[in-house]
Coordinates of C-alpha atoms in Angstrom, one line a residue:
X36 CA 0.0 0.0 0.0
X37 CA 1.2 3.6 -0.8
X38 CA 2.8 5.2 2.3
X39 CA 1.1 8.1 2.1
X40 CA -2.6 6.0 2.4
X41 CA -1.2 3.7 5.0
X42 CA -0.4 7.0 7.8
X43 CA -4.1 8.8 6.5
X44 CA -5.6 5.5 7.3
X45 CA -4.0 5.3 11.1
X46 CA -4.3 9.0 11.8
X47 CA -7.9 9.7 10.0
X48 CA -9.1 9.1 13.9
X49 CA -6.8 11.5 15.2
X50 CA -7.3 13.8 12.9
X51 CA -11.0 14.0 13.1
X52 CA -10.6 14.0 16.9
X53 CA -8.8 17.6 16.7
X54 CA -11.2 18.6 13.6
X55 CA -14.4 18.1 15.7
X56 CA -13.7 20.2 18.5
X57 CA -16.2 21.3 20.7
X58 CA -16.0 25.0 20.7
X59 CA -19.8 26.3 22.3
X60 CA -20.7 25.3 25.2
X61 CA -22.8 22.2 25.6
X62 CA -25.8 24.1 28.1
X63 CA -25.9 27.9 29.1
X64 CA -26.3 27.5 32.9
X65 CA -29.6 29.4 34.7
X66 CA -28.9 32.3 36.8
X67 CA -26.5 31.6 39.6
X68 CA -25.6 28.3 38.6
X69 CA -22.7 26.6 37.2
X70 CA -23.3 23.9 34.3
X71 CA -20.3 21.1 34.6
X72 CA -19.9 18.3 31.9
X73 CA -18.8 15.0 32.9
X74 CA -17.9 11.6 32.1
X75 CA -17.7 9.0 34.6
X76 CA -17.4 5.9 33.6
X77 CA -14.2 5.3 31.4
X78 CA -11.4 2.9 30.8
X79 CA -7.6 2.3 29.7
X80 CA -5.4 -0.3 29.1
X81 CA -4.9 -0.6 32.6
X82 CA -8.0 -2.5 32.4
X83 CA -9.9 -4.2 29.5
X84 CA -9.7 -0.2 27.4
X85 CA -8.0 -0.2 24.2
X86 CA -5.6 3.0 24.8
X87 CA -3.3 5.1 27.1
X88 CA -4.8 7.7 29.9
X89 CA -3.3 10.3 28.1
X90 CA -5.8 9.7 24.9
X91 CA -8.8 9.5 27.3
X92 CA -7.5 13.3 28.5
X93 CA -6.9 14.3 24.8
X94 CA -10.6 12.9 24.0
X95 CA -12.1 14.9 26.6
X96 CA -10.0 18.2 25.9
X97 CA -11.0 18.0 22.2
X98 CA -14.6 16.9 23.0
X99 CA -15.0 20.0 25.4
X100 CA -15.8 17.9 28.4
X101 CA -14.9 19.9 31.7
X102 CA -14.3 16.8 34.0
X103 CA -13.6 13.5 33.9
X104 CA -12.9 10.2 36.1
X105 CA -11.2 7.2 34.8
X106 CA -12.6 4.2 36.2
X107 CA -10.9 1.2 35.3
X108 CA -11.6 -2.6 36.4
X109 CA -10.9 -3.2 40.1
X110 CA -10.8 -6.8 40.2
X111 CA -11.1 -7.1 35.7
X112 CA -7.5 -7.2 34.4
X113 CA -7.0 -8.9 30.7
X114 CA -3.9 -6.7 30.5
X115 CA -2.0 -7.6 33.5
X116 CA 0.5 -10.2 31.7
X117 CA 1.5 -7.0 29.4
X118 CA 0.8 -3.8 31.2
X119 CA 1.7 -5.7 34.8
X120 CA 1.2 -2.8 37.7
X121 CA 0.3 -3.5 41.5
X122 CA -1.3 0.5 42.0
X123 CA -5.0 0.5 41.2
X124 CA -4.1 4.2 41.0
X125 CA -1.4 4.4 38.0
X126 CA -3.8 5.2 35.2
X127 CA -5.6 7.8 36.7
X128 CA -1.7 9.7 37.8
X129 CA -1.0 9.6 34.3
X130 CA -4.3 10.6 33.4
X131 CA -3.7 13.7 35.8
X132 CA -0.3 14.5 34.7
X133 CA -1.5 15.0 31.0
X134 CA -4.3 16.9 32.0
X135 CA -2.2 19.7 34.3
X136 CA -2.2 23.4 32.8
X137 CA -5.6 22.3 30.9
X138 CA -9.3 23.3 31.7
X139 CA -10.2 19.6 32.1
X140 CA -10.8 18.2 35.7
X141 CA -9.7 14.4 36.3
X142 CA -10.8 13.1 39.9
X143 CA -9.9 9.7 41.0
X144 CA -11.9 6.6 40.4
X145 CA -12.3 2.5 40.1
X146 CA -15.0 -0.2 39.2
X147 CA -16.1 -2.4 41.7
X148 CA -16.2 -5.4 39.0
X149 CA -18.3 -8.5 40.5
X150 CA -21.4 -10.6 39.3
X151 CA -25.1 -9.4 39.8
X152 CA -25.7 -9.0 42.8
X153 CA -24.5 -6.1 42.8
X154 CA -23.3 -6.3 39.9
X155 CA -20.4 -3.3 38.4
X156 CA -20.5 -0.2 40.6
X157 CA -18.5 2.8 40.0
X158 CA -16.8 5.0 42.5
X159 CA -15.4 8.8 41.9
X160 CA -14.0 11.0 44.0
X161 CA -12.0 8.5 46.2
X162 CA -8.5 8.7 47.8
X163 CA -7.2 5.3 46.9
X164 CA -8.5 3.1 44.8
X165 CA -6.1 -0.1 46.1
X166 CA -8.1 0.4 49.1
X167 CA -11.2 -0.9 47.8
X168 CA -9.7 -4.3 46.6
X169 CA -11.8 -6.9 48.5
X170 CA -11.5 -10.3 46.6
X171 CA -14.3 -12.1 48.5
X172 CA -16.4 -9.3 49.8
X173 CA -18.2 -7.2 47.3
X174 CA -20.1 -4.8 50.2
X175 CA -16.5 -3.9 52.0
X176 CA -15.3 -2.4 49.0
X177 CA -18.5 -0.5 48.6
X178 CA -18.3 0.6 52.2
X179 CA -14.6 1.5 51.9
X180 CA -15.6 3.6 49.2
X181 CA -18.1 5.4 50.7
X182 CA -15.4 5.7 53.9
X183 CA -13.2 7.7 51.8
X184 CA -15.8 10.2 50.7
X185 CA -16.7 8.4 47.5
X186 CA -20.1 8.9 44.9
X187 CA -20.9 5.6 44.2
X188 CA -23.4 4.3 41.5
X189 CA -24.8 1.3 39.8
X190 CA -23.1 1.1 36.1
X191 CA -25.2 -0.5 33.1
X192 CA -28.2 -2.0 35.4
X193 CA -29.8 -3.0 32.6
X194 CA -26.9 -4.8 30.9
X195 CA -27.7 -8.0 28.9
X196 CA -25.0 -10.0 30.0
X197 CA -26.3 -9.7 33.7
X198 CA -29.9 -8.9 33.0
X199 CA -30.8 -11.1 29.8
X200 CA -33.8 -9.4 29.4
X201 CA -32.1 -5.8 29.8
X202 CA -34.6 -5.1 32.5
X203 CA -33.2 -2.8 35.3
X204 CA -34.2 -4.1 38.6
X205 CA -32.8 -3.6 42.4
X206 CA -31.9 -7.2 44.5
X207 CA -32.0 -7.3 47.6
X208 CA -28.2 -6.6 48.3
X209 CA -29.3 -3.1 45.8
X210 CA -32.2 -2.9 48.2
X211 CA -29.9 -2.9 51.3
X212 CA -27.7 -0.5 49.9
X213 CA -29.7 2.2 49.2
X214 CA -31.0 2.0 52.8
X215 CA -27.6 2.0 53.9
X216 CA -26.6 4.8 51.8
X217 CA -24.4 3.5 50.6
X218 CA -25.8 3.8 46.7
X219 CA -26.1 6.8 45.6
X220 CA -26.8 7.2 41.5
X221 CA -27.6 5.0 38.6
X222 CA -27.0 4.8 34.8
X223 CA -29.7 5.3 32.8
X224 CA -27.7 5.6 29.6
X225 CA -24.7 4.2 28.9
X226 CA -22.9 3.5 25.9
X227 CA -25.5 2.5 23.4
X228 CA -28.0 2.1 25.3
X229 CA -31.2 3.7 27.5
X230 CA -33.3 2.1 30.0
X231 CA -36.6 3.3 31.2
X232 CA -36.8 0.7 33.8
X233 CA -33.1 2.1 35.7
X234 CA -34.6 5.8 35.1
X235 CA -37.7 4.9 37.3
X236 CA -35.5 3.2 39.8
X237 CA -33.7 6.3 40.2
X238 CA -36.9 8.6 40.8
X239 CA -38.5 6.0 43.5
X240 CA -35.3 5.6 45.5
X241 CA -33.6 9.2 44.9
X242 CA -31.0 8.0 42.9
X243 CA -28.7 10.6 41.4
X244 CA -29.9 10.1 37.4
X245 CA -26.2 9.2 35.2
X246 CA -25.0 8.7 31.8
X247 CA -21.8 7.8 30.9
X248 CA -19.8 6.3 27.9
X249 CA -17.8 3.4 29.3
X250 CA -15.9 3.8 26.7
X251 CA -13.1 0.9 25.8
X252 CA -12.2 2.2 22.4
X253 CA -11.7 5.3 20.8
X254 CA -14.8 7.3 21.5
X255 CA -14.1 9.1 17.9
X256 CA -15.2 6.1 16.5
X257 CA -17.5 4.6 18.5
X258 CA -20.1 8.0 18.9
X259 CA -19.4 8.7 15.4
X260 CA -18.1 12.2 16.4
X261 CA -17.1 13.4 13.2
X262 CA -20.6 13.3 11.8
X263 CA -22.1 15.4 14.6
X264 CA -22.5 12.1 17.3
X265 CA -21.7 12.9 20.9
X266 CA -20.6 10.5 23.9
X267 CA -23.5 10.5 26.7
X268 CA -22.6 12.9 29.0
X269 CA -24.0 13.8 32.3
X270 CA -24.5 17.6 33.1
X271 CA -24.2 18.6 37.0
X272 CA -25.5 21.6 38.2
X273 CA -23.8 23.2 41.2
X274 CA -23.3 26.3 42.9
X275 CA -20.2 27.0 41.2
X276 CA -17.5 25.3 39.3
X277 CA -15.2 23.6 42.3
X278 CA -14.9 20.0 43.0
X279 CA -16.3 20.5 46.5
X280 CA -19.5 22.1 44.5
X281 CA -19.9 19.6 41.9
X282 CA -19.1 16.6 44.5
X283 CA -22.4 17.9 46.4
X284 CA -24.3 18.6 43.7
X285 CA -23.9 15.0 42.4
X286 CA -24.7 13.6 45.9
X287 CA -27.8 16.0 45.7
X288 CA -29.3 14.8 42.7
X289 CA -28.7 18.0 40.1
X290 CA -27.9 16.3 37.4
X291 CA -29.1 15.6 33.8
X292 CA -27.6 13.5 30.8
X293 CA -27.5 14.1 27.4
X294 CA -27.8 10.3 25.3
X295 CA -27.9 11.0 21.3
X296 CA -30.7 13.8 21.4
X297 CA -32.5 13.2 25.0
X298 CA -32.2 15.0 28.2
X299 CA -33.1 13.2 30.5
X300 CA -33.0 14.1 34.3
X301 CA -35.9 15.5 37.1
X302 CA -37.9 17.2 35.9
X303 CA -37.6 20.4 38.1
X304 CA -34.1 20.5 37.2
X305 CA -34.5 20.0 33.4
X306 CA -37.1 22.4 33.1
X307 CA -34.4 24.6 34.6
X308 CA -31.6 24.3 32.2
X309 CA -34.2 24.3 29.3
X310 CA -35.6 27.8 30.2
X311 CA -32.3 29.0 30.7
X312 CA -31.5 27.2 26.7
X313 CA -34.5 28.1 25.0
X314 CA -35.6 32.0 24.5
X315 CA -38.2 34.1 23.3
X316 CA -38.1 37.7 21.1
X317 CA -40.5 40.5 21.7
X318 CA -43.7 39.7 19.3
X319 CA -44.4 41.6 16.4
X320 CA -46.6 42.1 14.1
X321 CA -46.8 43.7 10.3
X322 CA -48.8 46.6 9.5
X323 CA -52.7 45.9 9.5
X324 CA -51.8 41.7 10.4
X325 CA -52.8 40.1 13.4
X326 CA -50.2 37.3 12.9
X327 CA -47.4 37.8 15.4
X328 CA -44.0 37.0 15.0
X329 CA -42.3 35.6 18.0
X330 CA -38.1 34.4 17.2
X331 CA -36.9 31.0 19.5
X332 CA -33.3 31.0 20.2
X333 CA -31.9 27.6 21.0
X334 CA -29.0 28.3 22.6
X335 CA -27.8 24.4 23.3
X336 CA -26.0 21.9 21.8
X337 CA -29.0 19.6 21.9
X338 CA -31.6 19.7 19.5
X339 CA -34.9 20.6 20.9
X340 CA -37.8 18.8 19.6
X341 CA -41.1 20.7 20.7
X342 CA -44.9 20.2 20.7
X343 CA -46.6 23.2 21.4
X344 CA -49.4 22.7 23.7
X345 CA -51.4 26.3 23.6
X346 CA -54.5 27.6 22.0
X347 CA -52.7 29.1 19.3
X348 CA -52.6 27.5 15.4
X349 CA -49.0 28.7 13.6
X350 CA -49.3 30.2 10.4
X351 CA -46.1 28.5 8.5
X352 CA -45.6 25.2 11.0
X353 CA -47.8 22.5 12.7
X354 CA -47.3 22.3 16.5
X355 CA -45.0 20.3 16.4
X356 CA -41.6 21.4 15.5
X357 CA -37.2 20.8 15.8
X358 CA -35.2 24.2 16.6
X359 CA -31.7 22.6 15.6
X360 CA -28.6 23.0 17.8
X361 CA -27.8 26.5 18.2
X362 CA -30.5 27.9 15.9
X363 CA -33.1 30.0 15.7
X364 CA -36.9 29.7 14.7
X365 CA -39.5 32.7 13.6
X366 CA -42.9 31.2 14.6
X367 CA -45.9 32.8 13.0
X368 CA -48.3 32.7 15.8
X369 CA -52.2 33.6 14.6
X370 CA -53.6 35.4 17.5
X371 CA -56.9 37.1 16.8
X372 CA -55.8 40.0 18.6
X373 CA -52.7 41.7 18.7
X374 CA -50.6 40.9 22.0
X375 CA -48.3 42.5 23.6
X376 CA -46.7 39.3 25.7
X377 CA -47.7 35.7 25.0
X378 CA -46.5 32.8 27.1
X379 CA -45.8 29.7 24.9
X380 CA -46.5 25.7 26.7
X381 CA -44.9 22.9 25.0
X382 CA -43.9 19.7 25.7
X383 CA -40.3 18.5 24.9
X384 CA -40.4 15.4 23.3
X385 CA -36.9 14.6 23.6
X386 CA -36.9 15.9 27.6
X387 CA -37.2 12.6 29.4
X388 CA -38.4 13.1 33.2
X389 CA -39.9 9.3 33.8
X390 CA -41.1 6.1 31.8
X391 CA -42.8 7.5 28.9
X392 CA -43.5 11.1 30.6
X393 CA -41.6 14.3 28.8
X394 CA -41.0 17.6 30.0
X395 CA -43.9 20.3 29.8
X396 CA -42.4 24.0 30.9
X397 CA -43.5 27.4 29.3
X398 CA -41.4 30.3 27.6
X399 CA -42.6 33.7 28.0
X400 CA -41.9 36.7 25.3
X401 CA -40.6 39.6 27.6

């Protein structure tokens, strides 16, 4: 093969990677709040992952994430023979190192790997990860966990290989935990995939709502990145920007995740950071018309697909209607008498907030 074909073929990836940037932010934040992108649940060669903690940094940088935890296999190590290392901790110090003098956050993490019950349980913001090595006692490593400060959550409930029928459901060893405490958050996306079923489990037990990639490859390639795709992401809303802020936040349920074009979180806290995403003009109207015109900004990365739920008929568009990422749409709104402030109802049909239920909120023209 040509040389030249040979390096664009291995560094096509790469390329794309730094092509794709995220330059925008992902969510304006409401008033008073800060908006913090995260990913969770990731993994290097220092477990079953495909690539070096330095590319997971890189990934993130490019991919405008703000923070980060790499979460390899505790007890899970196909590498071990070739990437041999006794401290639990080593990928997430390289990870670290790469990261200094960069806007990315990387906080310390593991996977509590065992069989369902419980099944593979994530924990970030821990002090040692070698510490929570119990070979024979899956509870005593969450427990140590939670000892050294950790958030701890239930990865991929709904995962085929443990639940054949990809239905999310709590044991009784889940059960215990979350009496305990000791359980604090669930996935409802990650990866590929969405469950309904783990999403209600996290609204009847107050369960902080998640989304994470687990990523083992190269996430250009497995979110399809360069044609617009995005890794699921979970968005915490804190007081401000620190760790301490974000820590709490996460522990207080203010959270929402982004999976291919939902949001899906509470839905207090989505209608939130929606209204704070989605804005309204001053109406007008033309000459001797009665048709206002009222201008939507979508200010997000997310598309937002809305239903509009008034007693209002459009002149140019059914009710239902997609404002693309960072766009804008003129709605012709035919209302009988000229206004001078109209407040719009819709539903967001991609604005998850519980099994089959989707956000309803209101904009307002000043």
């Amino acid at each position: 093969m040509n040389l030249k074909y040979l390096l664009g073929y291995f560094l096509l990836p790469f390329c794309a990677l730094f092509l794709n940037a995220q330059n925008q932010v992902f969510f304006k934040p409401p008033a008073g709040y800060a908006v913090t992108s995260t990913d969770l649940h990731i993994h290097t060669a220092f477990s079953d992952g495909s690539v070096w903690p330095n590319i997971r940094v890189d990934e993130a940088l490019k991919e405008g994430l703000d923070l980060i935890s790499i979460t390899d296999h505790l007890e899970y190590q196909p590498h071990k023979e070739d990437i041999p290392h006794p401290d639990r901790n080593r990928s997430f110090d390289i990870a670290i190192d790469r990261a200094s003098n960069s806007e990315l956050t990387v906080i310390k993490g593991a996977e509590i790997t065992r069989s369902m019950p419980p099944g593979h349980i994530n924990a970030v913001f821990i002090k040692d990860a070698n510490k929570l090595l119990f070979p024979d006692d899956a509870k005593a490593a969450i427990v140590e966990a939670n000892n050294q400060g950790g958030f701890v959550f239930w990865n991929h409930p709904n995962w085929e290989r443990q639940r054949p029928d990809g239905i999310a459901r709590l044991d009784p060893l889940h059960k215990e935990l979350i009496r305990e405490n000791l359980l604090h958050g669930i996935e409802v996306a990650n990866h590929t995939t969405f469950s309904e079923e783990a999403l209600t489990l996290a609204l009847d037990n107050n369960l902080t709502v998640l989304g994470t990639s687990d990523i083992h490859g190269l996430t250009t390639w497995e979110f399809k990145i360069p044609e617009g795709g995005h890794r699921p992401i979970t968005f915490v809303l804190s007081e401000d920007s620190s760790n301490a802020a974000i820590k709490k936040a996460l522990f207080q349920g203010n959270t929402m995740v982004w999976f291919k074009d939902l949001m899906i979180g509470k839905a207090a806290l989505l209608s939130n950071i929606i209204q704070a995403n989605l804005t309204a003009s001053n109406i007008s109207y033309h000459e001797d018309e009665i048709i206002g015109e009222v201008k939507l900004k979508n200010h997000a990365a997310a598309p937002l697909h809305l239903h509009y739920k008034g007693p209002y008929t459009f002149h140019e568009d059914s009710s239902v209607f997609i404002i693309p990422p960072y766009s804008e749409k003129i709605l012709q709104i035919k209302t009988l008498t000229r206004k001078t402030r109209l407040e719009l109802p819709f539903t967001l049909l991609n604005g998850i907030v519980g099994a089959k239920q989707y956000l309803n909120f209101s904009v307002s023209t000043p």
